[in-house]
Short mmCIF file of C-alpha atoms in Angstrom, two decimals:
data_model
loop_
_atom_site.label_atom_id
_atom_site.label_comp_id
_atom_site.label_asym_id
_atom_site.label_seq_id
_atom_site.Cartn_x
_atom_site.Cartn_y
_atom_site.Cartn_z
CA MET A 154 -7.59 -5.23 -18.98
CA HIS A 155 -10.57 -7.57 -19.41
CA GLU A 156 -13.95 -6.20 -20.53
CA VAL A 157 -15.44 -6.13 -17.02
CA GLY A 158 -12.41 -4.16 -15.88
CA LYS A 159 -12.84 -1.66 -18.72
CA TYR A 160 -16.50 -1.19 -17.83
CA GLN A 161 -15.65 -0.74 -14.17
CA MET A 162 -12.97 1.81 -15.00
CA LYS A 163 -15.44 3.88 -17.04
CA LYS A 164 -17.84 3.80 -14.10
CA LEU A 165 -15.06 4.87 -11.76
CA PHE A 166 -14.10 7.88 -13.85
CA CYS A 167 -17.72 8.99 -14.07
CA ALA A 168 -18.43 8.43 -10.38
CA ALA A 169 -15.24 10.09 -9.21
CA ALA A 170 -16.06 13.18 -11.20
CA LEU A 171 -19.23 13.57 -9.11
CA VAL A 172 -17.69 13.39 -5.64
CA GLY A 173 -16.93 17.08 -5.55
CA LEU A 174 -13.17 16.80 -5.36
CA SER A 175 -12.23 19.00 -8.31
CA ALA A 176 -8.99 20.94 -8.07
CA GLY A 177 -7.45 23.83 -9.95
CA ALA A 178 -4.68 23.51 -12.46
CA SER A 179 -2.15 24.70 -9.88
CA ALA A 180 -3.09 22.00 -7.34
CA GLN A 181 -0.13 20.57 -5.49
CA THR A 182 0.97 16.98 -5.60
CA VAL A 183 -0.28 14.67 -2.86
CA ASN A 184 2.40 12.29 -1.59
CA VAL A 185 0.89 8.93 -0.66
CA ILE A 186 2.41 5.81 0.86
CA CYS A 187 0.26 2.95 -0.42
CA SER A 188 0.15 -0.34 1.50
CA VAL A 189 -2.50 -2.17 -0.54
CA GLN A 190 -1.72 -4.24 -3.65
CA ALA A 191 0.31 -2.62 -6.43
CA GLU A 192 -2.41 -2.69 -9.10
CA TRP A 193 -4.88 -1.11 -6.67
CA CYS A 194 -2.36 1.63 -5.80
CA ASN A 195 -1.68 2.34 -9.45
CA VAL A 196 -5.31 2.45 -10.58
CA ILE A 197 -6.61 4.58 -7.71
CA SER A 198 -3.84 7.14 -8.20
CA THR A 199 -4.59 7.27 -11.95
CA VAL A 200 -8.37 7.60 -11.46
CA TYR A 201 -7.94 10.31 -8.83
CA ALA A 202 -5.50 12.30 -10.96
CA ARG A 203 -7.72 12.14 -14.07
CA THR A 204 -10.89 13.15 -12.25
CA THR A 205 -9.47 15.88 -10.00
CA GLY A 206 -6.40 17.20 -11.78
CA VAL A 207 -4.31 16.47 -8.69
CA ARG A 208 -1.10 14.54 -9.21
CA ILE A 209 -0.51 11.61 -6.84
CA ASN A 210 3.07 10.71 -6.00
CA MET A 211 2.62 7.09 -4.93
CA ALA A 212 5.17 4.97 -3.03
CA LEU A 213 4.32 1.28 -2.53
CA LYS A 214 5.37 -0.11 0.86
CA GLY A 215 4.21 -2.84 3.25
CA SER A 216 2.81 -1.77 6.60
CA GLY A 217 6.05 -2.29 8.51
CA GLU A 218 8.13 -0.48 5.92
CA ALA A 219 5.62 2.36 5.77
CA LEU A 220 5.77 2.87 9.53
CA ALA A 221 9.57 2.78 9.45
CA GLN A 222 9.63 5.49 6.76
CA LEU A 223 7.23 7.72 8.69
CA ILE A 224 9.37 7.36 11.82
CA ALA A 225 12.50 8.22 9.82
CA GLU A 226 10.77 11.30 8.32
CA LYS A 227 9.25 12.49 11.61
CA ASP A 228 11.33 15.69 11.84
CA ASN A 229 10.81 16.51 8.16
CA PRO A 230 7.68 14.73 6.83
CA LYS A 231 7.61 14.19 3.08
CA THR A 232 4.39 12.14 3.07
CA ASP A 233 0.82 13.49 3.16
CA VAL A 234 -1.23 10.32 3.52
CA TRP A 235 -0.73 6.69 4.44
CA PHE A 236 -3.30 4.72 2.42
CA GLY A 237 -3.69 1.13 3.57
CA GLY A 238 -1.78 -0.54 6.35
CA THR A 239 -3.07 -2.69 9.20
CA GLY A 240 -4.50 -1.28 12.41
CA ASP A 241 -1.57 -2.02 14.70
CA PRO A 242 1.10 0.04 12.88
CA HIS A 243 -1.46 2.82 12.46
CA LEU A 244 -1.98 2.70 16.22
CA GLN A 245 1.77 3.00 16.73
CA ALA A 246 1.97 5.89 14.27
CA ALA A 247 -0.66 7.76 16.31
CA GLU A 248 1.14 6.92 19.57
CA GLN A 249 4.35 8.42 18.20
CA GLY A 250 2.66 11.59 16.95
CA LEU A 251 3.12 10.76 13.27
CA THR A 252 -0.52 11.14 12.20
CA LEU A 253 -3.32 13.67 12.62
CA GLU A 254 -6.88 13.38 13.86
CA TYR A 255 -9.29 13.82 10.95
CA LYS A 256 -12.99 13.01 10.96
CA SER A 257 -13.98 12.97 7.33
CA PRO A 258 -17.56 13.92 6.42
CA ARG A 259 -17.63 10.47 4.78
CA VAL A 260 -17.46 8.73 8.17
CA ALA A 261 -21.25 8.94 8.49
CA ASP A 262 -21.55 6.72 5.38
CA LEU A 263 -19.36 3.93 6.75
CA GLN A 264 -20.38 0.54 8.10
CA ASP A 265 -21.05 0.42 11.85
CA TRP A 266 -17.83 -1.51 12.56
CA ALA A 267 -15.79 1.05 10.64
CA GLN A 268 -17.39 3.98 12.43
CA ARG A 269 -16.74 2.30 15.78
CA ILE A 270 -13.07 1.67 15.03
CA ALA A 271 -12.56 5.20 13.71
CA GLU A 272 -14.11 6.61 16.87
CA GLU A 273 -12.11 4.28 19.15
CA ASN A 274 -8.94 5.52 17.44
CA GLN A 275 -10.04 9.17 17.81
CA TYR A 276 -9.99 9.45 14.00
CA PHE A 277 -6.22 9.14 13.76
CA GLN A 278 -7.03 6.26 11.38
CA THR A 279 -10.21 5.48 9.47
CA PRO A 280 -10.93 1.99 8.05
CA ILE A 281 -11.18 1.47 4.31
CA TYR A 282 -11.78 -2.30 4.37
CA THR A 283 -11.59 -5.49 6.40
CA GLY A 284 -10.34 -8.95 5.50
CA VAL A 285 -10.05 -12.42 7.06
CA LEU A 286 -6.75 -14.27 7.60
CA GLY A 287 -6.09 -17.79 6.33
CA PHE A 288 -4.08 -19.58 3.66
CA GLY A 289 -4.37 -21.19 0.27
CA TYR A 290 -2.69 -24.08 -1.48
CA ASN A 291 -1.96 -25.24 -5.00
CA THR A 292 -4.21 -28.26 -5.54
CA GLU A 293 -2.11 -29.61 -8.43
CA LEU A 294 1.14 -29.50 -6.45
CA LEU A 295 -0.53 -31.02 -3.40
CA ALA A 296 -1.79 -33.95 -5.46
CA LYS A 297 1.48 -34.37 -7.36
CA LYS A 298 3.51 -34.48 -4.12
CA LYS A 299 0.87 -36.64 -2.40
CA LEU A 300 0.63 -34.24 0.54
CA PRO A 301 -2.26 -34.22 3.04
CA GLU A 302 -4.84 -31.45 2.68
CA PRO A 303 -4.15 -28.69 5.23
CA LYS A 304 -7.31 -27.62 7.04
CA CYS A 305 -6.07 -26.03 10.27
CA TRP A 306 -3.27 -23.75 11.49
CA ARG A 307 -1.69 -26.66 13.39
CA ASP A 308 -1.48 -28.68 10.18
CA LEU A 309 1.15 -26.25 8.88
CA ALA A 310 3.70 -27.59 11.39
CA ASN A 311 3.38 -31.09 9.90
CA PRO A 312 6.89 -32.23 8.73
CA ALA A 313 5.23 -33.43 5.52
CA TYR A 314 5.19 -29.77 4.42
CA LYS A 315 8.97 -29.33 4.65
CA ASP A 316 9.92 -26.36 2.40
CA GLU A 317 6.35 -26.16 1.05
CA ILE A 318 5.14 -22.94 2.76
CA GLN A 319 5.68 -19.26 2.13
CA MET A 320 4.61 -16.36 4.33
CA ALA A 321 5.76 -12.79 4.72
CA ASN A 322 8.17 -11.45 7.30
CA PRO A 323 6.18 -9.86 10.16
CA GLY A 324 8.76 -7.09 10.41
CA SER A 325 7.86 -5.78 6.94
CA SER A 326 4.33 -7.09 6.44
CA GLY A 327 1.14 -6.28 8.31
CA THR A 328 -0.34 -9.53 6.98
CA ALA A 329 2.38 -11.62 8.61
CA PHE A 330 2.31 -9.62 11.85
CA ASN A 331 -1.43 -10.27 11.97
CA MET A 332 -0.82 -13.99 11.48
CA VAL A 333 1.78 -14.16 14.27
CA SER A 334 -0.36 -12.20 16.73
CA THR A 335 -3.39 -14.35 15.80
CA ILE A 336 -1.48 -17.55 16.55
CA LEU A 337 -0.21 -16.20 19.88
CA GLN A 338 -3.69 -15.15 20.96
CA MET A 339 -5.21 -18.50 19.97
CA MET A 340 -2.51 -20.77 21.41
CA GLY A 341 -0.95 -18.64 24.13
CA GLU A 342 2.46 -17.04 23.69
CA ASP A 343 4.75 -19.91 24.69
CA GLU A 344 2.79 -22.57 22.79
CA GLY A 345 2.30 -20.16 19.90
CA PHE A 346 6.01 -19.53 19.49
CA LYS A 347 6.68 -23.28 19.70
CA PHE A 348 4.19 -23.79 16.86
CA LEU A 349 5.74 -20.99 14.78
CA ALA A 350 9.22 -22.44 15.32
CA ALA A 351 7.97 -25.85 14.19
CA MET A 352 6.27 -24.31 11.15
CA ASN A 353 9.48 -22.39 10.39
CA LYS A 354 11.04 -25.71 9.35
CA ASN A 355 8.45 -25.85 6.55
CA VAL A 356 8.86 -22.25 5.36
CA ASN A 357 11.02 -21.96 2.25
CA GLN A 358 10.93 -18.15 2.17
CA TYR A 359 9.76 -15.18 4.25
CA THR A 360 8.69 -12.66 1.64
CA ARG A 361 8.54 -8.87 1.86
CA SER A 362 4.89 -8.62 0.80
CA GLY A 363 1.93 -10.26 2.53
CA SER A 364 0.40 -11.54 -0.71
CA ALA A 365 3.66 -12.76 -2.31
CA GLY A 366 3.35 -16.27 -0.87
CA ILE A 367 -0.05 -17.01 -2.35
CA ARG A 368 1.04 -15.57 -5.70
CA ALA A 369 4.03 -17.92 -5.61
CA ALA A 370 1.68 -20.83 -4.84
CA ALA A 371 -0.48 -19.84 -7.79
CA LYS A 372 2.56 -20.01 -10.08
CA GLY A 373 3.64 -23.38 -8.70
CA GLU A 374 6.72 -21.97 -6.92
CA THR A 375 5.49 -23.17 -3.52
CA THR A 376 2.57 -25.31 -2.36
CA ILE A 377 1.05 -23.22 0.46
CA GLY A 378 0.83 -19.48 0.94
CA ILE A 379 -0.30 -17.82 4.17
CA THR A 380 -2.32 -14.72 3.38
CA PHE A 381 -5.68 -13.03 3.69
CA LEU A 382 -8.56 -14.93 2.14
CA HIS A 383 -9.32 -12.21 -0.39
CA ASP A 384 -5.80 -12.50 -1.83
CA SER A 385 -6.17 -16.27 -2.12
CA VAL A 386 -9.57 -15.99 -3.81
CA ALA A 387 -8.05 -13.51 -6.27
CA GLN A 388 -5.66 -16.18 -7.54
CA THR A 389 -8.51 -18.66 -8.03
CA VAL A 390 -10.53 -16.09 -9.97
CA GLN A 391 -7.53 -15.56 -12.25
CA GLY A 392 -7.63 -19.25 -13.12
CA TYR A 393 -4.87 -20.62 -10.89
CA PRO A 394 -5.39 -23.96 -9.07
CA ILE A 395 -5.65 -22.40 -5.61
CA LYS A 396 -7.98 -23.63 -2.87
CA THR A 397 -8.69 -21.13 -0.08
CA VAL A 398 -8.72 -22.40 3.50
CA VAL A 399 -10.38 -20.90 6.58
CA PRO A 400 -8.41 -22.53 9.44
CA CYS A 401 -10.53 -24.91 11.49
CA GLU A 402 -9.52 -23.41 14.85
CA GLY A 403 -10.75 -19.97 13.86
CA THR A 404 -8.68 -17.03 12.71
CA GLY A 405 -7.90 -13.33 12.92
CA TYR A 406 -8.73 -10.48 10.64
CA GLU A 407 -7.33 -7.17 9.49
CA ILE A 408 -8.69 -3.68 9.55
CA ILE A 409 -7.01 -1.64 6.84
CA SER A 410 -7.06 2.11 7.35
CA SER A 411 -5.99 5.42 5.90
CA ALA A 412 -4.46 8.30 7.84
CA ILE A 413 -3.15 11.83 7.36
CA ILE A 414 0.51 12.44 8.22
CA LYS A 415 1.29 15.17 10.73
CA GLY A 416 3.31 17.98 9.18
CA GLY A 417 2.91 16.68 5.61
CA PRO A 418 3.54 19.18 2.80
CA ASN A 419 -0.06 19.24 1.48
CA PRO A 420 -2.60 18.97 4.34
CA GLU A 421 -5.55 20.19 2.25
CA GLY A 422 -4.74 17.68 -0.48
CA ALA A 423 -4.44 14.98 2.17
CA ARG A 424 -7.94 15.71 3.50
CA LYS A 425 -9.43 15.58 0.00
CA TRP A 426 -7.68 12.28 -0.68
CA MET A 427 -9.07 10.87 2.58
CA ASP A 428 -12.59 11.95 1.66
CA TYR A 429 -12.18 10.27 -1.71
CA VAL A 430 -10.88 6.89 -0.49
CA LEU A 431 -13.75 6.71 2.03
CA SER A 432 -16.32 7.43 -0.70
CA PRO A 433 -18.09 4.78 -2.84
CA ALA A 434 -16.19 6.02 -5.91
CA GLY A 435 -12.84 5.60 -4.19
CA GLN A 436 -13.67 2.20 -2.73
CA ASN A 437 -15.15 0.84 -5.97
CA VAL A 438 -11.64 0.93 -7.44
CA ALA A 439 -11.03 -2.32 -5.54
CA VAL A 440 -13.72 -4.17 -7.49
CA SER A 441 -12.38 -2.79 -10.78
CA VAL A 442 -9.04 -4.50 -10.14
CA ASN A 443 -10.62 -7.73 -8.86
CA LYS A 444 -10.06 -7.25 -5.13
CA PHE A 445 -12.28 -9.14 -2.74
CA GLN A 446 -12.13 -7.26 0.56
CA THR A 447 -15.18 -6.00 2.44
CA PRO A 448 -15.24 -2.20 1.97
CA SER A 449 -16.00 0.17 4.83
CA ASN A 450 -18.48 2.38 2.97
CA LYS A 451 -22.08 1.09 3.13
CA ASN A 452 -22.70 2.10 -0.48
CA ALA A 453 -19.52 0.72 -2.02
CA GLU A 454 -19.64 -2.31 -4.30
CA VAL A 455 -18.73 -5.74 -2.90
CA HIS A 456 -17.32 -8.33 -5.28
CA PRO A 457 -19.66 -11.37 -5.45
CA MET A 458 -16.65 -13.64 -4.81
CA ALA A 459 -15.61 -11.77 -1.66
CA PRO A 460 -15.22 -13.98 1.46
CA LYS A 461 -17.90 -13.29 4.04
CA ALA A 462 -16.50 -12.49 7.48
CA SER A 463 -19.90 -13.31 8.99
CA GLU A 464 -19.40 -16.97 8.01
CA VAL A 465 -15.98 -17.33 9.68
CA LYS A 466 -15.09 -18.05 13.31
CA LEU A 467 -13.14 -14.93 14.24
CA ILE A 468 -11.07 -14.30 17.35
CA LYS A 469 -11.12 -10.97 19.16
CA LEU A 470 -7.83 -9.25 18.39
CA ASP A 471 -6.06 -7.64 21.36
CA LEU A 472 -4.51 -4.56 19.76
CA ASP A 473 -3.70 -3.07 23.15
CA LYS A 474 -1.35 -6.01 23.79
CA TYR A 475 0.12 -6.55 20.34
CA GLY A 476 -0.65 -3.34 18.49
CA SER A 477 1.28 -0.90 20.68
CA LYS A 478 4.89 0.04 19.87
CA GLN A 479 6.13 -1.85 22.92
CA GLY A 480 3.96 -4.89 22.17
CA ARG A 481 5.05 -5.01 18.54
CA GLU A 482 8.74 -4.70 19.37
CA ARG A 483 8.49 -7.45 21.98
CA LEU A 484 6.65 -9.78 19.61
CA LEU A 485 9.06 -9.18 16.72
CA SER A 486 12.08 -9.69 18.98
CA ARG A 487 10.77 -13.06 20.17
CA TRP A 488 9.85 -14.05 16.61
CA GLU A 489 13.32 -13.14 15.35
CA ASN A 490 15.11 -15.10 18.08
CA GLU A 491 12.76 -18.06 18.60
CA VAL A 492 11.40 -18.59 15.10
CA PHE A 493 13.41 -16.97 12.32
CA LYS A 494 16.76 -17.97 13.84
CA ALA A 495 15.53 -21.38 14.97
CA PRO A 496 17.37 -24.36 13.44
CA LYS A 497 15.74 -25.85 10.37
#
């Protein structure tokens, strides 16, 4: 870990020790499904365990996979908390009785937008950060292949980008589901699916993880990766030749939340974990592992390289239409039949 990371980690251990989450030696394990990036999952579980004495059993899954597991475990829940995951699958989890209402005492310290969303969702989910959707491209590959610079969503259907794009599968990734629903809201459903089918001819792989495409672009394995801006910026900061693009038409955004699972084996441990991840100490873990999202706590640190949502043209996401179980299933069915199975 670089020196800044070491310094940040020391700060995290000291800060976490002050949040009042100490536990006895006999404390139970807290079982957490983690839907943020792997290094973030690993560090936050380590910091929490060292500062509280509570063991975290962490399973890394994308939003779609996490929801599928919770549905499968409904009659015998093995998970205490779902940490991360986009708003729409969290909404579906609440609709299906998989999560519990919990208003953490930390809610009062959150940004206004986070408090509003938590209240609108009756505290079945509470935001931990927000991020803006877009894409990034490898500048060296683009120049080498003499490809035009992509500036807009519609550019990605240009036949010049044949086999040059990677994005995640919306069935397993909240990032990709957000992208598909954003396109449909901006273009209308019929036109949106026509665009996605045209872009499909340029997609060389639908990955499991939402950030896998931009990581592949960073390594020169593909030219363009569709992702959230903070994941694209992260590759640039690491020294890769990645340029981050805010699509010219405007774009969508994600609200990433945490929720307690109904009937989980350790409800008290789940509440303490929730309080922690909504605290400055819990949210500062993101900066320690070079993440560039906008945290929900007013007092949490924001990385100086973090994209500013206030400077981006954002659409208003219709979660009632696309975030419900019925809406999601309908969208994914059309995507599977009209896009994924479309001839290349």
